[in-house]
Amino acid sequence: FESFQRLLREASRAFDEATERWPEDPCPWAGRITIALGLAQGLATARAHFEQVSRRAPQLIEAHERLLQVSCAKWGGSDQAMMAHAVSSAAHAPAGHPLHALPLFALRELSLIREVSGDKAGAAAVWHSPDAARFCDAALSHYIRSPSCRPRRVDARFAGVVAFACARLVTINAAPWFT
């Protein structure tokens, strides 16, 4: 663990240098979100780094995903903080952008955490919620089926989580998402 911490501190210094050399580049700030997680610097620090990314590139997917993870209860955040970030990110994304699927990543995280802890009923309940259907519908209409969605912007992981969520909902509700 000590060597991991040392590597994170070295990476932090590299990100410091990168932000000085290329002040408009959002990527070093996105990397700092991961460093904040690894060094247990807290959600407030991670959010401050995310704000720096947002000033430079508001839809940088990697930053949104990293903040989603840092916001999770398992890393010191909460289910509410994670969901609030995911919903806000989707609400501010332009049509056709993969960020419209971020709430489905958050639901998948909630479900997995419950399943790993042995709460299979709780894991299933995540997909039985009205939010699950609403988020799936939104991801399909504002991302997958959007006329603004371009192949260059279709991230396989994001399209995959939409398909996974829709499949879960079809199984649960017999909903016609794929028609």
mmCIF file of C-alpha atoms in Angstrom:
data_model
loop_
_atom_site.group_PDB
_atom_site.id
_atom_site.type_symbol
_atom_site.label_atom_id
_atom_site.label_comp_id
_atom_site.label_asym_id
_atom_site.label_seq_id
_atom_site.Cartn_x
_atom_site.Cartn_y
_atom_site.Cartn_z
ATOM 1 C CA PHE A 1 0.000 0.000 0.000
ATOM 2 C CA GLU A 2 2.907 2.354 0.720
ATOM 3 C CA SER A 3 4.253 1.989 -2.836
ATOM 4 C CA PHE A 4 0.769 2.721 -4.224
ATOM 5 C CA GLN A 5 0.539 5.872 -2.117
ATOM 6 C CA ARG A 6 4.000 6.931 -3.303
ATOM 7 C CA LEU A 7 2.949 6.478 -6.935
ATOM 8 C CA LEU A 8 -0.160 8.568 -6.345
ATOM 9 C CA ARG A 9 1.912 11.376 -4.820
ATOM 10 C CA GLU A 10 4.272 11.232 -7.826
ATOM 11 C CA ALA A 11 1.304 11.356 -10.175
ATOM 12 C CA SER A 12 -0.057 14.317 -8.239
ATOM 13 C CA ARG A 13 3.192 16.190 -8.785
ATOM 14 C CA ALA A 14 3.056 15.336 -12.499
ATOM 15 C CA PHE A 15 -0.494 16.718 -12.680
ATOM 16 C CA ASP A 16 0.699 19.876 -10.891
ATOM 17 C CA GLU A 17 3.344 20.345 -13.565
ATOM 18 C CA ALA A 18 0.875 19.618 -16.365
ATOM 19 C CA THR A 19 -1.621 22.190 -15.104
ATOM 20 C CA GLU A 20 1.143 24.786 -14.963
ATOM 21 C CA ARG A 21 2.405 24.017 -18.465
ATOM 22 C CA TRP A 22 -1.013 23.634 -20.092
ATOM 23 C CA PRO A 23 -3.459 25.659 -17.990
ATOM 24 C CA GLU A 24 -6.403 25.183 -20.377
ATOM 25 C CA ASP A 25 -6.084 21.379 -20.579
ATOM 26 C CA PRO A 26 -8.838 19.679 -18.541
ATOM 27 C CA CYS A 27 -7.180 16.250 -18.460
ATOM 28 C CA PRO A 28 -4.730 16.874 -15.594
ATOM 29 C CA TRP A 29 -7.629 18.123 -13.510
ATOM 30 C CA ALA A 30 -9.599 14.970 -14.353
ATOM 31 C CA GLY A 31 -6.612 12.908 -13.250
ATOM 32 C CA ARG A 32 -6.558 14.791 -9.972
ATOM 33 C CA ILE A 33 -10.052 13.491 -9.228
ATOM 34 C CA THR A 34 -8.638 9.964 -9.240
ATOM 35 C CA ILE A 35 -5.691 11.082 -7.100
ATOM 36 C CA ALA A 36 -8.133 12.617 -4.601
ATOM 37 C CA LEU A 37 -9.849 9.231 -4.346
ATOM 38 C CA GLY A 38 -6.634 7.250 -3.974
ATOM 39 C CA LEU A 39 -5.139 9.597 -1.380
ATOM 40 C CA ALA A 40 -8.464 9.820 0.507
ATOM 41 C CA GLN A 41 -8.573 13.608 0.088
ATOM 42 C CA GLY A 42 -12.347 13.624 0.245
ATOM 43 C CA LEU A 43 -15.301 14.485 -1.912
ATOM 44 C CA ALA A 44 -14.855 18.250 -1.503
ATOM 45 C CA THR A 45 -11.356 18.082 -3.019
ATOM 46 C CA ALA A 46 -12.561 15.850 -5.854
ATOM 47 C CA ARG A 47 -15.424 18.279 -6.558
ATOM 48 C CA ALA A 48 -12.984 21.207 -6.639
ATOM 49 C CA HIS A 49 -10.939 19.366 -9.272
ATOM 50 C CA PHE A 50 -14.140 18.548 -11.171
ATOM 51 C CA GLU A 51 -15.062 22.237 -11.194
ATOM 52 C CA GLN A 52 -11.710 22.985 -12.819
ATOM 53 C CA VAL A 53 -12.459 20.381 -15.496
ATOM 54 C CA SER A 54 -15.951 21.806 -16.011
ATOM 55 C CA ARG A 55 -14.569 25.272 -16.658
ATOM 56 C CA ARG A 56 -12.436 23.850 -19.455
ATOM 57 C CA ALA A 57 -14.496 20.962 -20.850
ATOM 58 C CA PRO A 58 -17.960 20.601 -19.267
ATOM 59 C CA GLN A 59 -18.745 17.291 -20.967
ATOM 60 C CA LEU A 60 -15.426 15.482 -20.422
ATOM 61 C CA ILE A 61 -16.764 11.988 -19.823
ATOM 62 C CA GLU A 62 -13.770 10.742 -17.843
ATOM 63 C CA ALA A 63 -14.176 13.500 -15.252
ATOM 64 C CA HIS A 64 -17.880 12.784 -14.847
ATOM 65 C CA GLU A 65 -17.212 9.066 -14.404
ATOM 66 C CA ARG A 66 -14.450 9.691 -11.891
ATOM 67 C CA LEU A 67 -16.569 12.045 -9.817
ATOM 68 C CA LEU A 68 -19.386 9.487 -9.922
ATOM 69 C CA GLN A 69 -17.032 6.935 -8.333
ATOM 70 C CA VAL A 70 -15.674 9.370 -5.740
ATOM 71 C CA SER A 71 -19.273 10.300 -4.872
ATOM 72 C CA CYS A 72 -20.214 6.671 -4.109
ATOM 73 C CA ALA A 73 -20.945 5.680 -0.539
ATOM 74 C CA LYS A 74 -18.165 3.067 -0.682
ATOM 75 C CA TRP A 75 -15.606 5.873 -1.151
ATOM 76 C CA GLY A 76 -16.981 8.231 1.480
ATOM 77 C CA GLY A 77 -19.756 9.867 -0.505
ATOM 78 C CA SER A 78 -23.391 8.781 -0.484
ATOM 79 C CA ASP A 79 -25.980 7.242 -2.761
ATOM 80 C CA GLN A 80 -27.664 10.649 -2.893
ATOM 81 C CA ALA A 81 -24.450 12.470 -3.867
ATOM 82 C CA MET A 82 -23.725 9.929 -6.584
ATOM 83 C CA MET A 83 -27.247 10.108 -8.007
ATOM 84 C CA ALA A 84 -27.304 13.913 -7.826
ATOM 85 C CA HIS A 85 -24.073 14.101 -9.823
ATOM 86 C CA ALA A 86 -25.308 11.604 -12.426
ATOM 87 C CA VAL A 87 -28.676 13.311 -12.880
ATOM 88 C CA SER A 88 -27.106 16.778 -13.071
ATOM 89 C CA SER A 89 -24.537 15.608 -15.617
ATOM 90 C CA ALA A 90 -27.236 14.135 -17.822
ATOM 91 C CA ALA A 91 -29.428 17.222 -17.479
ATOM 92 C CA HIS A 92 -26.630 19.499 -18.678
ATOM 93 C CA ALA A 93 -25.425 17.268 -21.535
ATOM 94 C CA PRO A 94 -26.216 18.209 -25.109
ATOM 95 C CA ALA A 95 -28.475 15.963 -27.158
ATOM 96 C CA GLY A 96 -26.699 12.865 -28.420
ATOM 97 C CA HIS A 97 -24.033 12.928 -25.703
ATOM 98 C CA PRO A 98 -23.151 9.744 -23.781
ATOM 99 C CA LEU A 99 -23.526 11.572 -20.444
ATOM 100 C CA HIS A 100 -27.258 10.974 -20.763
ATOM 101 C CA ALA A 101 -26.447 7.401 -19.693
ATOM 102 C CA LEU A 102 -24.597 8.407 -16.500
ATOM 103 C CA PRO A 103 -27.646 7.892 -14.244
ATOM 104 C CA LEU A 104 -27.728 4.283 -15.458
ATOM 105 C CA PHE A 105 -24.085 3.873 -14.370
ATOM 106 C CA ALA A 106 -25.129 5.158 -10.957
ATOM 107 C CA LEU A 107 -28.027 2.691 -10.763
ATOM 108 C CA ARG A 108 -25.712 -0.134 -11.792
ATOM 109 C CA GLU A 109 -23.329 0.921 -9.001
ATOM 110 C CA LEU A 110 -26.182 0.947 -6.456
ATOM 111 C CA SER A 111 -27.314 -2.479 -7.593
ATOM 112 C CA LEU A 112 -23.813 -3.973 -7.532
ATOM 113 C CA ILE A 113 -23.042 -2.648 -4.051
ATOM 114 C CA ARG A 114 -26.232 -4.163 -2.714
ATOM 115 C CA GLU A 115 -25.627 -7.482 -4.450
ATOM 116 C CA VAL A 116 -22.027 -7.741 -3.222
ATOM 117 C CA SER A 117 -23.195 -7.069 0.337
ATOM 118 C CA GLY A 118 -25.690 -9.940 0.047
ATOM 119 C CA ASP A 119 -28.794 -7.792 -0.398
ATOM 120 C CA LYS A 120 -30.167 -9.403 -3.547
ATOM 121 C CA ALA A 121 -33.645 -7.980 -2.936
ATOM 122 C CA GLY A 122 -32.169 -4.481 -2.612
ATOM 123 C CA ALA A 123 -30.187 -4.985 -5.814
ATOM 124 C CA ALA A 124 -33.333 -5.995 -7.675
ATOM 125 C CA ALA A 125 -35.279 -3.094 -6.146
ATOM 126 C CA VAL A 126 -32.894 -0.635 -7.803
ATOM 127 C CA TRP A 127 -34.133 -1.822 -11.198
ATOM 128 C CA HIS A 128 -37.778 -1.899 -10.049
ATOM 129 C CA SER A 129 -37.743 1.808 -9.236
ATOM 130 C CA PRO A 130 -39.601 4.386 -11.339
ATOM 131 C CA ASP A 131 -36.267 6.188 -11.718
ATOM 132 C CA ALA A 132 -34.770 3.194 -13.514
ATOM 133 C CA ALA A 133 -37.413 3.309 -16.237
ATOM 134 C CA ARG A 134 -37.208 7.112 -16.446
ATOM 135 C CA PHE A 135 -33.404 7.104 -16.739
ATOM 136 C CA CYS A 136 -33.485 4.360 -19.360
ATOM 137 C CA ASP A 137 -36.082 6.226 -21.413
ATOM 138 C CA ALA A 138 -34.036 9.424 -21.157
ATOM 139 C CA ALA A 139 -30.798 7.699 -22.201
ATOM 140 C CA LEU A 140 -32.513 6.158 -25.195
ATOM 141 C CA SER A 141 -34.220 9.335 -26.360
ATOM 142 C CA HIS A 142 -31.501 11.882 -25.582
ATOM 143 C CA TYR A 143 -28.492 9.704 -26.420
ATOM 144 C CA ILE A 144 -28.937 6.445 -28.352
ATOM 145 C CA ARG A 145 -31.874 7.477 -30.544
ATOM 146 C CA SER A 146 -31.026 11.162 -30.712
ATOM 147 C CA PRO A 147 -30.452 12.539 -34.227
ATOM 148 C CA SER A 148 -27.471 14.369 -32.693
ATOM 149 C CA CYS A 149 -25.754 11.109 -31.671
ATOM 150 C CA ARG A 150 -22.775 10.553 -33.934
ATOM 151 C CA PRO A 151 -20.691 7.376 -34.162
ATOM 152 C CA ARG A 152 -17.609 9.260 -32.973
ATOM 153 C CA ARG A 153 -19.418 10.074 -29.733
ATOM 154 C CA VAL A 154 -20.845 6.650 -29.048
ATOM 155 C CA ASP A 155 -18.757 5.206 -26.262
ATOM 156 C CA ALA A 156 -19.119 1.409 -26.110
ATOM 157 C CA ARG A 157 -19.325 1.387 -22.317
ATOM 158 C CA PHE A 158 -22.111 3.963 -22.293
ATOM 159 C CA ALA A 159 -24.119 2.276 -25.046
ATOM 160 C CA GLY A 160 -23.495 -1.017 -23.235
ATOM 161 C CA VAL A 161 -24.875 0.215 -19.929
ATOM 162 C CA VAL A 162 -27.966 1.518 -21.729
ATOM 163 C CA ALA A 163 -28.473 -1.922 -23.301
ATOM 164 C CA PHE A 164 -27.864 -3.608 -19.920
ATOM 165 C CA ALA A 165 -30.380 -1.340 -18.165
ATOM 166 C CA CYS A 166 -32.992 -1.782 -20.874
ATOM 167 C CA ALA A 167 -32.543 -5.557 -20.744
ATOM 168 C CA ARG A 168 -33.009 -5.514 -16.958
ATOM 169 C CA LEU A 169 -36.142 -3.420 -17.345
ATOM 170 C CA VAL A 170 -37.536 -5.604 -20.133
ATOM 171 C CA THR A 171 -37.061 -8.622 -17.885
ATOM 172 C CA ILE A 172 -38.718 -6.868 -14.950
ATOM 173 C CA ASN A 173 -41.475 -4.916 -16.661
ATOM 174 C CA ALA A 174 -41.804 -6.486 -20.096
ATOM 175 C CA ALA A 175 -41.318 -2.949 -21.387
ATOM 176 C CA PRO A 176 -40.923 -2.446 -25.152
ATOM 177 C CA TRP A 177 -37.680 -0.410 -25.185
ATOM 178 C CA PHE A 178 -36.265 -2.144 -28.215
ATOM 179 C CA THR A 179 -39.207 -1.623 -30.546
#
